[in-house]
Amino acid sequence: MKKNDLFLALFITFVWGINFSFIKLGLQYIDPFILSGIRFLLCAFPFVFFIKKPDIKFKYIFSYGILFGVGLWGIVSLGIYFGISAGMASLILQMGVFFTVILASLLLNEHISFIKKIAFTIALLGLALIISVTDGSITIIGLILVLIGAISLSFTNIIIKVAGTKNLFSFMVWASLFSPIPLFILAYLTGGEIVFEQFIENLNPTGIFSIAFQVYPTTLLGYYIWNSLIHKYPISSVAPLGLLVPIFGIAGSHFIFNEQIGDMKLIASTIIIIALMINTFGEKIYIKYKKGI
């Protein structure tokens, strides 16, 4: 990978990592469902008027918009609102990698190798250790909500694979059309009219920055660059860089919110990242080892 492209990839993983902290900043003033709804409203408009609809079946665009906007980011924002730290949210969401492997096996009949089973088992150990953290950065409801978000993420990965779209930027813009209304309905059902009134009253530079950061560098620019790199280079060269997202996420939460990284949290994070590395590189290393023998 060229140096400039490597820098872009590192920049996007950094943006995706610290985005969790900026979501938390926005949640100090904005209802979680409204925050996510505004995010995807601005992802769709005004771009949808200038960007051609991707040439794929409508059901993929619709289902992705619901799962990505509501099931993933709406629920993850709610999880952060209910007390899980931004750093831990960024780490736990990586469980979506393993859920994707399981779903691909169930829905696409893809084989789950022994190496990937080992990786998933190790990740579950790390998750069990996270549950035992008692420093206030983990809440059970927050953890459950982020895990639901991880499951939604795995479904969106399957949709992308089955849909076969090559223009992810166009796909993202058009799919975002179907996220805001369900999110605004959820905001009304859970908080009533007052949450909309509070949004207008409480909107300040911090809230605006949180929304803008989620829309432009995180969603639109981030996925455009990442997709471009995947088309330019082998997936095996690009995807492993995603391992940096939780590292940047934890670091961002530490510096912005002074989240303490105690021994148990450090051990749990290390275990999950090792599991992700085994999932990503394990089979190739094993094959090379067998050839060496």
PDB file of C-alpha atoms in Angstrom, residues 10 34 38 40 42 45 54 60 85 95 104 112 114 123 126 138 156-158 182 201 232 245 263-264 269 279 287 291:
ATOM      1  CA  LEU A  10      -4.995   5.243   9.397  1.00  0.00           C
ATOM      2  CA  ILE A  34     -32.686  12.251  17.579  1.00  0.00           C
ATOM      3  CA  ILE A  38     -30.247  13.974  12.394  1.00  0.00           C
ATOM      4  CA  PHE A  40     -28.609  10.113   8.791  1.00  0.00           C
ATOM      5  CA  LEU A  42     -27.861  14.930   6.796  1.00  0.00           C
ATOM      6  CA  PHE A  45     -29.845  15.342   2.142  1.00  0.00           C
ATOM      7  CA  PRO A  54     -27.157   2.448  -6.871  1.00  0.00           C
ATOM      8  CA  TYR A  60     -31.121  -4.109   0.051  1.00  0.00           C
ATOM      9  CA  SER A  85     -18.077   4.308  28.019  1.00  0.00           C
ATOM     10  CA  MET A  95     -17.802  -8.474  18.230  1.00  0.00           C
ATOM     11  CA  ALA A 104     -22.251 -16.000   6.880  1.00  0.00           C
ATOM     12  CA  ILE A 112     -16.287 -21.575   9.823  1.00  0.00           C
ATOM     13  CA  PHE A 114     -11.288 -24.147  13.409  1.00  0.00           C
ATOM     14  CA  ALA A 123     -13.235 -13.038  22.229  1.00  0.00           C
ATOM     15  CA  GLY A 126     -12.515 -11.054  26.806  1.00  0.00           C
ATOM     16  CA  ILE A 138     -19.656  -0.644  31.951  1.00  0.00           C
ATOM     17  CA  THR A 156     -25.312  -5.038   7.342  1.00  0.00           C
ATOM     18  CA  ASN A 157     -22.091  -6.814   6.323  1.00  0.00           C
ATOM     19  CA  ILE A 158     -24.147  -9.689   4.918  1.00  0.00           C
ATOM     20  CA  PRO A 182     -37.893   5.284  12.378  1.00  0.00           C
ATOM     21  CA  GLU A 201     -33.481  24.516  23.028  1.00  0.00           C
ATOM     22  CA  LYS A 232      -7.679  -0.462  -4.981  1.00  0.00           C
ATOM     23  CA  VAL A 245     -10.513   1.393  15.643  1.00  0.00           C
ATOM     24  CA  ASP A 263      -5.692  -3.715  34.642  1.00  0.00           C
ATOM     25  CA  MET A 264      -8.852  -5.774  34.092  1.00  0.00           C
ATOM     26  CA  SER A 269      -9.196  -5.320  25.595  1.00  0.00           C
ATOM     27  CA  ASN A 279      -9.581 -14.172  13.112  1.00  0.00           C
ATOM     28  CA  ILE A 287      -1.164 -22.364   6.065  1.00  0.00           C
ATOM     29  CA  LYS A 291       3.832 -25.482   4.082  1.00  0.00           C
TER      30      LYS A 291
END
